[in-house]
Amino acid sequence: MHDLWSDPTGREGMVFNIQKYSIHDGPGIRTTVFLKGCPLRCEWCANPESINPYPEIFFREEKCERCERCIGACPLKAIQMSEGGAQIDRTKCNLCMKCVEVCPTGAISQIGKKMTLEEIVKEVVQDEIFYRNSGGGITASGGEPLYQAKFTLNLLRECKNRGLHTALDTTGHAKWEVLDEISNYTDLVLFDIKHLDSEIHQKGTGVGNELILKNLDKILKKGVTVWARIPIIPNFNNSPQYIETLAKFLSKKPFQKISILNYHEWGKHKYKLLGREYPLKETHPLSEEELKDIKNIIESHGLEVTINY
Ligand code: SF4
Ligand code: SF4
């Protein structure tokens, strides 16, 4: 597994967010640690800043006061002034972050930073009382947390040793040895199932699903508690015929919980901040009725399904 920015000792991780009081990433109240780096390229990705394993730059046009300090600071002359304020030529930029250092308004900011294991654990344990009262804990998410395998292992092991409930939110796309070892310190795996047809999976996510489905079988066989999380993406995996196939597949596996998650556009603005095009411009979330129809098809196979959680 490509491990470019990850500290080989696993003592430092590349983190882009620590979300406290999270209630959608496992049971109870949780702290979700979002790690950068992902081997998939899902067209609908709501966290585009999570994909690359290194720090990146957000540019917020509305905050730019056109002071031109960033232009003077850039050693590669990658910034010029435009109608919308400073404009970064990201093909020239080497992410030295000198512009971030001088920007007085935060219009240019760094997304993603290295944090030590100790720093993160210190932040996580601050809310221990909430975890104890609600049955919550810590969730390692991303990106793909298995991308920074050693760090995720250390983080979940440390939290587990402190008696916290640990969850791993994963695409399942990693070497089995990695998932196997980390799952020894994981109380719950939130496992994404995006499409059962490998060719279609490849078109939507950039990778086939063979490794993912093999890992799913292995982790279930190992007896780890798994929640299946199924993003429902219009024109990708929402046809009634496909949902029937999916339901049959799900009914043969011992998931503790099955959730369908409606496609949403909350991450759209972040593509602009990164200077990227949003790939699914014409796609919109399903209606409540459409989601209920999908839930009903799956539940007709004797399963229970939650929507958006
Ligand atoms: S990060 Fe460095 S190279 Fe990139 S635009 Fe800013 S100053 Fe220039
Ligand atoms: S330093 Fe910040 S506020 Fe000034 S021009 Fe650059 S982005 Fe805009």
XYZ file of C-alpha atoms and ligand atoms in Angstrom:
325
model
C 0.000 0.000 0.000
C 1.312 3.433 -0.978
C 2.336 5.140 2.241
C 3.980 8.331 0.940
C 3.275 10.873 3.656
C 2.754 8.516 6.472
C 5.404 8.321 9.190
C 6.945 4.805 8.929
C 6.865 4.466 12.712
C 3.133 5.236 12.735
C 3.597 7.870 15.467
C 2.399 10.744 13.244
C -0.670 10.875 11.036
C -1.847 13.223 8.306
C -5.181 14.449 9.658
C -7.687 16.768 7.991
C -10.370 16.938 10.660
C -11.223 15.802 14.158
C -14.977 15.809 14.537
C -16.240 15.822 18.101
C -19.777 14.847 19.214
C -20.211 12.795 16.075
C -23.341 10.629 16.130
C -23.259 9.055 12.658
C -20.017 7.083 12.720
C -20.937 4.253 15.052
C -22.882 3.939 18.315
C -23.223 6.739 20.871
C -21.341 10.006 20.933
C -17.972 9.679 19.222
C -14.895 11.535 18.122
C -14.164 10.861 14.472
C -10.580 11.275 13.303
C -10.437 11.897 9.558
C -7.175 10.806 7.943
C -5.937 11.910 4.539
C -5.249 9.503 1.696
C -7.553 7.169 -0.218
C -6.945 4.637 -3.008
C -10.464 5.152 -4.396
C -11.727 7.986 -6.589
C -15.474 7.920 -5.985
C -17.217 10.381 -8.263
C -19.572 11.381 -5.454
C -16.860 11.870 -2.807
C -18.078 14.396 -0.209
C -14.575 14.924 1.199
C -12.384 15.653 -1.832
C -9.733 17.038 0.522
C -9.389 13.546 1.953
C -8.157 11.883 -1.235
C -4.536 13.033 -1.494
C -2.327 11.889 1.375
C -0.538 15.230 1.712
C -1.559 18.756 2.840
C -3.382 20.890 0.260
C -4.625 24.448 -0.148
C -8.161 25.773 0.185
C -8.857 29.157 -1.391
C -11.914 31.119 -0.172
C -12.682 33.887 -2.629
C -14.995 35.755 -0.234
C -12.181 36.196 2.288
C -9.588 37.524 -0.146
C -8.805 41.230 0.364
C -6.481 41.431 -2.644
C -3.511 42.509 -0.541
C -1.187 40.587 -2.883
C 1.032 39.361 -0.039
C 0.678 35.813 -1.283
C 1.909 36.855 -4.728
C 5.074 38.302 -3.216
C 5.611 35.260 -1.026
C 5.260 32.587 -3.684
C 8.734 31.417 -4.796
C 7.308 29.734 -7.894
C 5.232 32.699 -9.100
C 2.204 30.439 -9.061
C -0.244 33.149 -7.922
C -1.709 36.076 -9.826
C -4.546 38.477 -9.172
C -7.824 37.849 -10.961
C -11.395 39.140 -10.743
C -12.133 36.643 -7.993
C -9.013 37.575 -5.971
C -5.778 35.610 -5.794
C -5.637 32.796 -8.299
C -3.320 29.844 -7.748
C -1.922 27.959 -10.709
C -2.039 24.573 -9.058
C 0.020 22.995 -11.840
C 2.975 25.168 -10.740
C 2.350 25.049 -6.975
C 4.555 22.702 -4.939
C 2.537 23.176 -1.730
C 5.335 24.972 0.131
C 2.613 26.860 2.098
C 4.511 30.174 2.064
C 1.340 31.906 0.825
C -0.632 30.434 3.732
C 1.885 31.897 6.193
C 1.451 35.465 4.906
C -2.277 35.571 4.112
C -3.817 37.875 6.758
C -7.433 36.781 6.309
C -7.245 33.004 5.975
C -8.424 33.217 2.350
C -5.621 30.797 1.575
C -5.427 28.026 4.141
C -3.806 24.650 4.568
C -5.996 21.588 4.768
C -4.396 18.572 6.394
C -1.617 18.556 8.969
C 0.648 16.102 10.692
C -0.393 15.279 14.218
C 1.288 12.983 16.694
C -0.462 10.034 18.206
C -0.185 11.686 21.617
C -1.843 14.903 20.371
C -4.806 13.041 18.938
C -5.267 10.695 21.883
C -5.185 13.701 24.225
C -8.007 15.291 22.254
C -10.005 12.071 22.034
C -9.893 11.246 25.750
C -11.203 14.710 26.679
C -14.704 13.429 25.884
C -14.385 10.089 27.644
C -17.317 10.889 29.920
C -19.609 11.332 26.905
C -18.456 8.031 25.417
C -19.098 6.212 28.696
C -22.575 7.684 29.091
C -23.634 7.094 25.495
C -21.818 3.901 24.492
C -19.655 5.907 22.109
C -15.928 6.073 21.449
C -13.502 6.842 18.647
C -13.922 6.246 14.916
C -11.002 6.290 12.480
C -12.276 7.548 9.134
C -10.968 9.245 6.004
C -10.209 9.176 3.211
C -9.327 5.589 3.869
C -7.850 5.110 7.350
C -6.114 1.910 6.211
C -4.045 4.053 3.854
C -2.067 5.259 6.888
C -2.038 1.736 8.179
C 0.575 1.959 10.921
C -0.823 5.154 12.337
C -4.396 3.846 12.367
C -3.193 0.671 14.048
C -1.387 2.659 16.756
C -4.322 5.017 17.240
C -6.973 2.334 17.633
C -4.695 0.128 19.757
C -3.911 3.015 22.094
C -7.599 3.925 22.440
C -8.603 0.295 22.932
C -5.949 -0.088 25.635
C -7.535 2.877 27.387
C -10.866 1.065 27.383
C -12.521 3.127 24.637
C -14.891 1.669 22.042
C -13.119 1.745 18.673
C -14.573 1.835 15.164
C -13.024 1.786 11.713
C -14.870 3.423 8.803
C -13.409 1.774 5.700
C -13.798 1.233 1.979
C -12.298 -2.213 2.590
C -9.685 -1.604 -0.102
C -6.420 -2.606 1.573
C -4.220 -5.639 2.016
C -5.977 -8.233 4.155
C -2.956 -8.364 6.509
C -3.495 -4.666 7.273
C -7.229 -4.967 7.936
C -6.670 -8.187 9.861
C -4.151 -6.646 12.253
C -6.081 -3.409 12.799
C -9.317 -5.299 13.385
C -7.694 -6.883 16.464
C -8.132 -3.463 18.102
C -11.451 -2.566 16.479
C -14.823 -3.183 18.118
C -16.797 -2.256 15.028
C -16.079 -1.991 11.312
C -18.247 0.308 9.201
C -17.817 -1.299 5.781
C -18.866 0.495 2.580
C -20.514 -1.548 -0.157
C -20.674 0.591 -3.273
C -21.424 -1.876 -6.081
C -21.383 -5.646 -6.463
C -20.452 -5.555 -10.152
C -16.717 -4.992 -10.382
C -16.807 -3.212 -13.758
C -19.423 -0.740 -12.574
C -17.540 -0.360 -9.292
C -14.421 0.462 -11.290
C -16.261 3.122 -13.297
C -17.664 4.834 -10.209
C -14.708 4.529 -7.858
C -11.614 3.929 -9.980
C -11.013 0.422 -8.570
C -12.629 -2.996 -8.985
C -14.349 -4.615 -6.017
C -12.618 -8.026 -5.836
C -10.260 -7.127 -2.995
C -13.033 -5.316 -1.115
C -15.484 -8.223 -1.269
C -12.797 -10.727 -0.290
C -11.899 -8.574 2.711
C -15.564 -8.281 3.623
C -15.930 -12.060 3.693
C -12.758 -12.470 5.715
C -13.634 -9.859 8.321
C -17.115 -11.343 8.792
C -15.637 -14.823 9.055
C -13.238 -13.552 11.687
C -16.275 -12.628 13.795
C -15.696 -8.862 13.909
C -18.893 -6.798 14.267
C -19.618 -5.182 10.903
C -22.157 -2.573 9.867
C -22.780 -2.434 6.120
C -22.976 1.117 4.813
C -24.376 1.538 1.335
C -24.183 4.930 -0.346
C -27.085 5.176 -2.760
C -25.944 7.050 -5.846
C -28.477 7.902 -8.589
C -27.765 6.115 -11.885
C -25.027 4.064 -10.228
C -26.627 1.662 -7.769
C -30.264 2.666 -7.253
C -32.160 0.603 -9.851
C -34.760 -1.786 -8.344
C -33.096 -4.720 -10.143
C -29.735 -3.943 -8.594
C -31.270 -3.387 -5.152
C -32.850 -6.863 -5.406
C -29.431 -8.370 -6.151
C -27.907 -6.363 -3.315
C -30.614 -7.488 -0.885
C -29.957 -11.162 -1.701
C -26.250 -10.583 -1.141
C -26.833 -8.800 2.184
C -29.253 -11.466 3.418
C -26.483 -14.069 3.303
C -24.072 -12.104 5.511
C -24.116 -11.658 9.301
C -24.118 -7.849 9.431
C -25.130 -6.371 12.751
C -26.652 -3.406 10.991
C -27.373 -2.252 7.428
C -27.674 1.428 6.504
C -28.446 3.086 3.208
C -26.986 6.567 2.864
C -28.529 9.002 0.429
C -26.231 10.740 -2.028
C -25.756 14.358 -0.956
C -24.072 17.468 -2.288
C -22.689 18.876 0.971
C -19.105 18.476 -0.213
C -19.665 20.284 -3.515
C -18.279 23.646 -2.353
C -15.033 22.006 -1.278
C -14.206 21.134 -4.894
C -14.241 24.860 -5.634
C -11.985 25.561 -2.640
C -9.506 23.033 -4.055
C -9.779 24.465 -7.585
C -11.383 21.268 -8.905
C -14.498 20.525 -10.944
C -17.347 18.697 -9.216
C -17.820 15.486 -11.246
C -21.558 14.884 -10.636
C -23.008 18.292 -11.481
C -26.296 16.907 -12.784
C -26.867 14.413 -9.964
C -29.249 15.157 -7.099
C -30.205 13.290 -3.905
C -33.027 10.767 -4.026
C -36.395 11.730 -2.550
C -37.568 10.275 0.762
C -40.038 8.066 -1.133
C -37.321 6.685 -3.404
C -35.175 5.850 -0.384
C -38.105 4.188 1.358
C -38.714 2.070 -1.770
C -35.089 0.906 -1.625
C -35.395 0.180 2.104
C -38.601 -1.800 1.459
C -36.988 -3.953 -1.229
C -34.088 -4.838 1.072
C -36.379 -5.411 4.055
C -38.575 -7.760 1.981
C -35.616 -10.156 2.289
C -36.031 -10.308 6.066
C -33.474 -7.594 6.860
C -33.698 -4.370 8.842
C -32.413 -1.196 7.226
C -31.803 2.291 8.571
C -31.727 5.381 6.383
C -28.806 7.813 6.627
C -27.483 6.359 9.830
S 1.926 26.847 -1.673
Fe 3.902 27.731 -2.224
S 4.111 27.316 -4.418
Fe 1.962 26.982 -3.881
S 0.983 28.909 -4.350
Fe 1.499 28.939 -2.175
S 3.511 29.930 -2.085
Fe 3.160 29.304 -4.212
S -2.625 37.076 0.919
Fe -4.706 36.294 1.247
S -5.991 38.114 1.280
Fe -4.020 38.739 0.374
S -4.352 38.474 -1.840
Fe -3.465 36.571 -1.087
S -5.253 35.287 -0.652
Fe -5.993 37.374 -0.833
